[in-house]
Amino acid sequence: MNIPDPQTFTDPDKLRKLMANAVRLGYDDLAFQCKMRIAELVGAAHNESAVEREFWTGLAAAEELRTADNGRVTRLVKVRAKHKRVGAEKVLSDQMMEDALSDGFDKLVEHGRGDLTGEAIVMRHEETFSVDVVNAARKKLMDKGVAVADVAG
């Protein structure tokens, strides 16, 4: 059987069809790869800055995982609304200063994509954020057993 590589797709609709078939046939890894490719395409459309692009990639990934869990399209409406008002840097800064983890953190880490969490984005762009925000992100990653070097590189 010839299984297509999701990385060669540039159309989210075709990726969603491939993902549906993968789920139906029990190819969970392929379905996950499709979700991540969709997230990459969403992020690529936001080229204002590296932080914006990575923010949207992580947000789209978290939404794709939630959609799969809920069985219906699920958007992180509050995060999107706040982003519209204040931008990615402020959303990420505020998330780091909250006690709770960013939306989708556990799901992304569980699937080996801790690099897409807000905490990892902050660590990769620590020059953009305050020392307190960076330290909070580092602590959240370490508290969850995620190696900072693995997600920040």
Short mmCIF file of N, CA, C and O in Angstrom, two decimals, residues 66-136:
data_model
loop_
_atom_site.label_atom_id
_atom_site.label_comp_id
_atom_site.label_asym_id
_atom_site.label_seq_id
_atom_site.Cartn_x
_atom_site.Cartn_y
_atom_site.Cartn_z
N ARG A 66 -7.85 19.07 19.82
CA ARG A 66 -9.15 19.20 20.50
C ARG A 66 -10.29 18.77 19.59
O ARG A 66 -11.24 18.14 20.03
N THR A 67 -10.19 19.14 18.31
CA THR A 67 -11.23 18.75 17.35
C THR A 67 -11.33 17.23 17.28
O THR A 67 -12.43 16.68 17.29
N ALA A 68 -10.20 16.57 17.22
CA ALA A 68 -10.19 15.10 17.17
C ALA A 68 -10.80 14.50 18.43
O ALA A 68 -11.57 13.54 18.36
N ASP A 69 -10.49 15.08 19.58
CA ASP A 69 -11.03 14.59 20.85
C ASP A 69 -12.55 14.79 20.94
O ASP A 69 -13.27 13.94 21.44
N ASN A 70 -13.01 15.96 20.46
CA ASN A 70 -14.42 16.31 20.59
C ASN A 70 -15.30 15.76 19.47
O ASN A 70 -16.52 15.77 19.58
N GLY A 71 -14.69 15.36 18.38
CA GLY A 71 -15.47 14.85 17.26
C GLY A 71 -16.17 15.94 16.47
O GLY A 71 -17.03 15.69 15.64
N ARG A 72 -15.81 17.19 16.74
CA ARG A 72 -16.37 18.32 15.99
C ARG A 72 -15.33 19.44 16.00
O ARG A 72 -14.46 19.48 16.87
N VAL A 73 -15.44 20.34 15.05
CA VAL A 73 -14.47 21.42 14.95
C VAL A 73 -14.49 22.23 16.25
O VAL A 73 -15.54 22.67 16.71
N THR A 74 -13.32 22.37 16.84
CA THR A 74 -13.20 23.09 18.11
C THR A 74 -12.12 24.14 17.97
O THR A 74 -10.98 23.83 17.62
N ARG A 75 -12.50 25.38 18.23
CA ARG A 75 -11.56 26.49 18.18
C ARG A 75 -11.35 27.05 19.59
O ARG A 75 -12.27 27.07 20.39
N LEU A 76 -10.16 27.49 19.87
CA LEU A 76 -9.85 28.11 21.15
C LEU A 76 -10.22 29.59 21.03
O LEU A 76 -9.39 30.46 20.81
N VAL A 77 -11.52 29.84 21.17
CA VAL A 77 -12.11 31.15 20.87
C VAL A 77 -11.54 32.25 21.76
O VAL A 77 -11.23 33.35 21.27
N LYS A 78 -11.37 31.98 23.04
CA LYS A 78 -10.86 33.02 23.94
C LYS A 78 -9.44 33.41 23.58
O LYS A 78 -9.08 34.59 23.61
N VAL A 79 -8.62 32.44 23.23
CA VAL A 79 -7.23 32.72 22.85
C VAL A 79 -7.21 33.53 21.56
O VAL A 79 -6.47 34.51 21.44
N ARG A 80 -8.04 33.13 20.61
CA ARG A 80 -8.10 33.86 19.33
C ARG A 80 -8.55 35.31 19.53
O ARG A 80 -8.00 36.22 18.93
N ALA A 81 -9.57 35.49 20.38
CA ALA A 81 -10.09 36.84 20.62
C ALA A 81 -9.04 37.72 21.30
O ALA A 81 -8.86 38.89 20.94
N LYS A 82 -8.35 37.14 22.27
CA LYS A 82 -7.31 37.91 22.96
C LYS A 82 -6.19 38.26 21.99
O LYS A 82 -5.67 39.38 22.01
N HIS A 83 -5.81 37.30 21.15
CA HIS A 83 -4.76 37.57 20.17
C HIS A 83 -5.16 38.73 19.26
O HIS A 83 -4.34 39.59 18.94
N LYS A 84 -6.39 38.76 18.87
CA LYS A 84 -6.87 39.82 17.98
C LYS A 84 -6.73 41.19 18.65
O LYS A 84 -6.41 42.18 17.99
N ARG A 85 -6.90 41.22 19.96
CA ARG A 85 -6.79 42.48 20.71
C ARG A 85 -5.36 42.88 20.99
O ARG A 85 -5.01 44.05 20.89
N VAL A 86 -4.50 41.91 21.38
CA VAL A 86 -3.19 42.27 21.92
C VAL A 86 -1.99 41.63 21.22
O VAL A 86 -0.86 42.01 21.51
N GLY A 87 -2.19 40.65 20.37
CA GLY A 87 -1.08 40.02 19.65
C GLY A 87 -0.48 38.82 20.38
O GLY A 87 -0.75 38.58 21.56
N ALA A 88 0.34 38.09 19.67
CA ALA A 88 0.90 36.83 20.17
C ALA A 88 1.81 37.01 21.38
O ALA A 88 1.74 36.23 22.33
N GLU A 89 2.66 38.01 21.35
CA GLU A 89 3.61 38.18 22.45
C GLU A 89 2.90 38.41 23.78
O GLU A 89 3.28 37.82 24.80
N LYS A 90 1.87 39.22 23.77
CA LYS A 90 1.13 39.50 25.01
C LYS A 90 0.34 38.27 25.44
O LYS A 90 0.29 37.95 26.64
N VAL A 91 -0.27 37.56 24.50
CA VAL A 91 -1.01 36.33 24.84
C VAL A 91 -0.06 35.34 25.49
O VAL A 91 -0.36 34.77 26.56
N LEU A 92 1.08 35.11 24.89
CA LEU A 92 2.05 34.16 25.43
C LEU A 92 2.57 34.62 26.79
O LEU A 92 2.68 33.81 27.72
N SER A 93 2.87 35.91 26.92
CA SER A 93 3.36 36.43 28.21
C SER A 93 2.33 36.20 29.31
O SER A 93 2.67 35.73 30.40
N ASP A 94 1.07 36.51 29.02
CA ASP A 94 0.01 36.34 30.01
C ASP A 94 -0.18 34.86 30.36
O ASP A 94 -0.38 34.51 31.52
N GLN A 95 -0.10 33.99 29.35
CA GLN A 95 -0.25 32.55 29.61
C GLN A 95 0.86 32.05 30.53
O GLN A 95 0.62 31.23 31.40
N MET A 96 2.06 32.53 30.33
CA MET A 96 3.17 32.06 31.15
C MET A 96 3.02 32.50 32.60
O MET A 96 3.43 31.80 33.52
N MET A 97 2.42 33.66 32.82
CA MET A 97 2.30 34.20 34.17
C MET A 97 1.10 33.61 34.92
O MET A 97 0.95 33.83 36.11
N GLU A 98 0.25 32.85 34.23
CA GLU A 98 -0.86 32.15 34.87
C GLU A 98 -0.33 30.86 35.48
O GLU A 98 0.66 30.29 35.01
N ASP A 99 -1.02 30.37 36.49
CA ASP A 99 -0.62 29.10 37.10
C ASP A 99 -0.86 27.92 36.16
O ASP A 99 -0.09 26.96 36.14
N ALA A 100 -1.92 28.00 35.38
CA ALA A 100 -2.29 26.91 34.49
C ALA A 100 -1.35 26.86 33.27
O ALA A 100 -0.73 27.86 32.91
N LEU A 101 -1.28 25.70 32.67
CA LEU A 101 -0.50 25.53 31.44
C LEU A 101 -1.28 26.10 30.26
O LEU A 101 -2.50 26.24 30.32
N SER A 102 -0.59 26.39 29.18
CA SER A 102 -1.25 26.90 27.98
C SER A 102 -2.18 25.83 27.41
O SER A 102 -2.00 24.63 27.65
N ASP A 103 -3.18 26.28 26.66
CA ASP A 103 -4.13 25.35 26.06
C ASP A 103 -3.42 24.35 25.16
O ASP A 103 -2.58 24.72 24.35
N GLY A 104 -3.74 23.11 25.32
CA GLY A 104 -3.17 22.07 24.48
C GLY A 104 -1.81 21.55 24.93
O GLY A 104 -1.27 20.65 24.30
N PHE A 105 -1.25 22.10 26.00
CA PHE A 105 0.09 21.72 26.43
C PHE A 105 0.21 20.20 26.59
O PHE A 105 1.09 19.59 26.00
N ASP A 106 -0.66 19.62 27.41
CA ASP A 106 -0.54 18.18 27.69
C ASP A 106 -0.68 17.34 26.43
O ASP A 106 0.07 16.38 26.24
N LYS A 107 -1.62 17.70 25.57
CA LYS A 107 -1.82 16.93 24.34
C LYS A 107 -0.60 17.02 23.42
O LYS A 107 -0.18 16.02 22.84
N LEU A 108 -0.05 18.20 23.29
CA LEU A 108 1.11 18.37 22.41
C LEU A 108 2.32 17.61 22.94
O LEU A 108 3.01 16.92 22.19
N VAL A 109 2.55 17.69 24.25
CA VAL A 109 3.68 16.97 24.85
C VAL A 109 3.45 15.47 24.73
O VAL A 109 4.37 14.72 24.40
N GLU A 110 2.24 15.03 25.00
CA GLU A 110 1.90 13.61 24.92
C GLU A 110 2.19 13.04 23.52
O GLU A 110 2.60 11.90 23.37
N HIS A 111 2.01 13.87 22.50
CA HIS A 111 2.25 13.44 21.12
C HIS A 111 3.65 13.79 20.62
O HIS A 111 3.92 13.75 19.42
N GLY A 112 4.53 14.15 21.55
CA GLY A 112 5.91 14.42 21.16
C GLY A 112 6.13 15.74 20.46
O GLY A 112 7.14 15.93 19.78
N ARG A 113 5.19 16.66 20.60
CA ARG A 113 5.32 17.96 19.96
C ARG A 113 5.33 19.10 20.98
O ARG A 113 4.68 20.12 20.81
N GLY A 114 6.11 18.90 22.04
CA GLY A 114 6.27 19.94 23.04
C GLY A 114 6.83 21.22 22.47
O GLY A 114 6.66 22.30 23.04
N ASP A 115 7.48 21.12 21.31
CA ASP A 115 8.04 22.30 20.65
C ASP A 115 6.97 23.27 20.18
O ASP A 115 7.26 24.43 19.89
N LEU A 116 5.71 22.82 20.12
CA LEU A 116 4.62 23.69 19.67
C LEU A 116 3.89 24.38 20.82
O LEU A 116 2.99 25.18 20.58
N THR A 117 4.27 24.08 22.05
CA THR A 117 3.60 24.71 23.19
C THR A 117 4.02 26.17 23.31
O THR A 117 5.10 26.57 22.84
N GLY A 118 3.16 26.96 23.93
CA GLY A 118 3.49 28.36 24.17
C GLY A 118 4.76 28.49 24.97
O GLY A 118 5.58 29.39 24.73
N GLU A 119 4.96 27.58 25.92
CA GLU A 119 6.16 27.61 26.76
C GLU A 119 7.42 27.45 25.92
O GLU A 119 8.40 28.16 26.13
N ALA A 120 7.38 26.54 24.97
CA ALA A 120 8.55 26.32 24.10
C ALA A 120 8.79 27.53 23.19
O ALA A 120 9.94 27.90 22.94
N ILE A 121 7.72 28.13 22.71
CA ILE A 121 7.85 29.32 21.85
C ILE A 121 8.55 30.43 22.62
O ILE A 121 9.46 31.09 22.11
N VAL A 122 8.14 30.63 23.86
CA VAL A 122 8.77 31.65 24.70
C VAL A 122 10.26 31.34 24.87
O VAL A 122 11.11 32.23 24.76
N MET A 123 10.59 30.09 25.12
CA MET A 123 11.99 29.72 25.32
C MET A 123 12.83 29.95 24.06
O MET A 123 13.99 30.37 24.15
N ARG A 124 12.27 29.69 22.90
CA ARG A 124 13.01 29.90 21.65
C ARG A 124 13.22 31.38 21.33
O ARG A 124 14.13 31.74 20.60
N HIS A 125 12.34 32.22 21.88
CA HIS A 125 12.40 33.66 21.58
C HIS A 125 12.53 34.46 22.87
O HIS A 125 11.90 35.50 23.03
N GLU A 126 13.38 33.98 23.76
CA GLU A 126 13.46 34.60 25.08
C GLU A 126 13.89 36.06 25.03
O GLU A 126 13.56 36.82 25.93
N GLU A 127 14.56 36.48 23.98
CA GLU A 127 14.95 37.89 23.86
C GLU A 127 13.73 38.80 23.68
O GLU A 127 13.81 40.00 23.93
N THR A 128 12.61 38.23 23.27
CA THR A 128 11.38 39.00 23.04
C THR A 128 10.57 39.19 24.32
O THR A 128 9.76 40.10 24.40
N PHE A 129 10.81 38.35 25.31
CA PHE A 129 9.98 38.34 26.51
C PHE A 129 10.78 38.77 27.74
O PHE A 129 12.01 38.71 27.74
N SER A 130 10.05 39.16 28.77
CA SER A 130 10.71 39.57 30.01
C SER A 130 11.33 38.35 30.69
O SER A 130 10.95 37.20 30.42
N VAL A 131 12.26 38.62 31.59
CA VAL A 131 12.93 37.55 32.33
C VAL A 131 11.91 36.75 33.13
O VAL A 131 11.99 35.51 33.20
N ASP A 132 10.93 37.42 33.73
CA ASP A 132 9.91 36.73 34.52
C ASP A 132 9.10 35.76 33.66
O ASP A 132 8.79 34.65 34.08
N VAL A 133 8.76 36.18 32.45
CA VAL A 133 7.98 35.33 31.53
C VAL A 133 8.81 34.12 31.12
O VAL A 133 8.32 32.99 31.13
N VAL A 134 10.06 34.33 30.79
CA VAL A 134 10.95 33.23 30.37
C VAL A 134 11.13 32.25 31.52
O VAL A 134 11.06 31.02 31.33
N ASN A 135 11.35 32.76 32.72
CA ASN A 135 11.52 31.88 33.88
C ASN A 135 10.25 31.08 34.17
O ASN A 135 10.32 29.90 34.52
N ALA A 136 9.09 31.71 34.01
CA ALA A 136 7.83 31.01 34.23
C ALA A 136 7.66 29.89 33.19
O ALA A 136 7.22 28.78 33.53
#
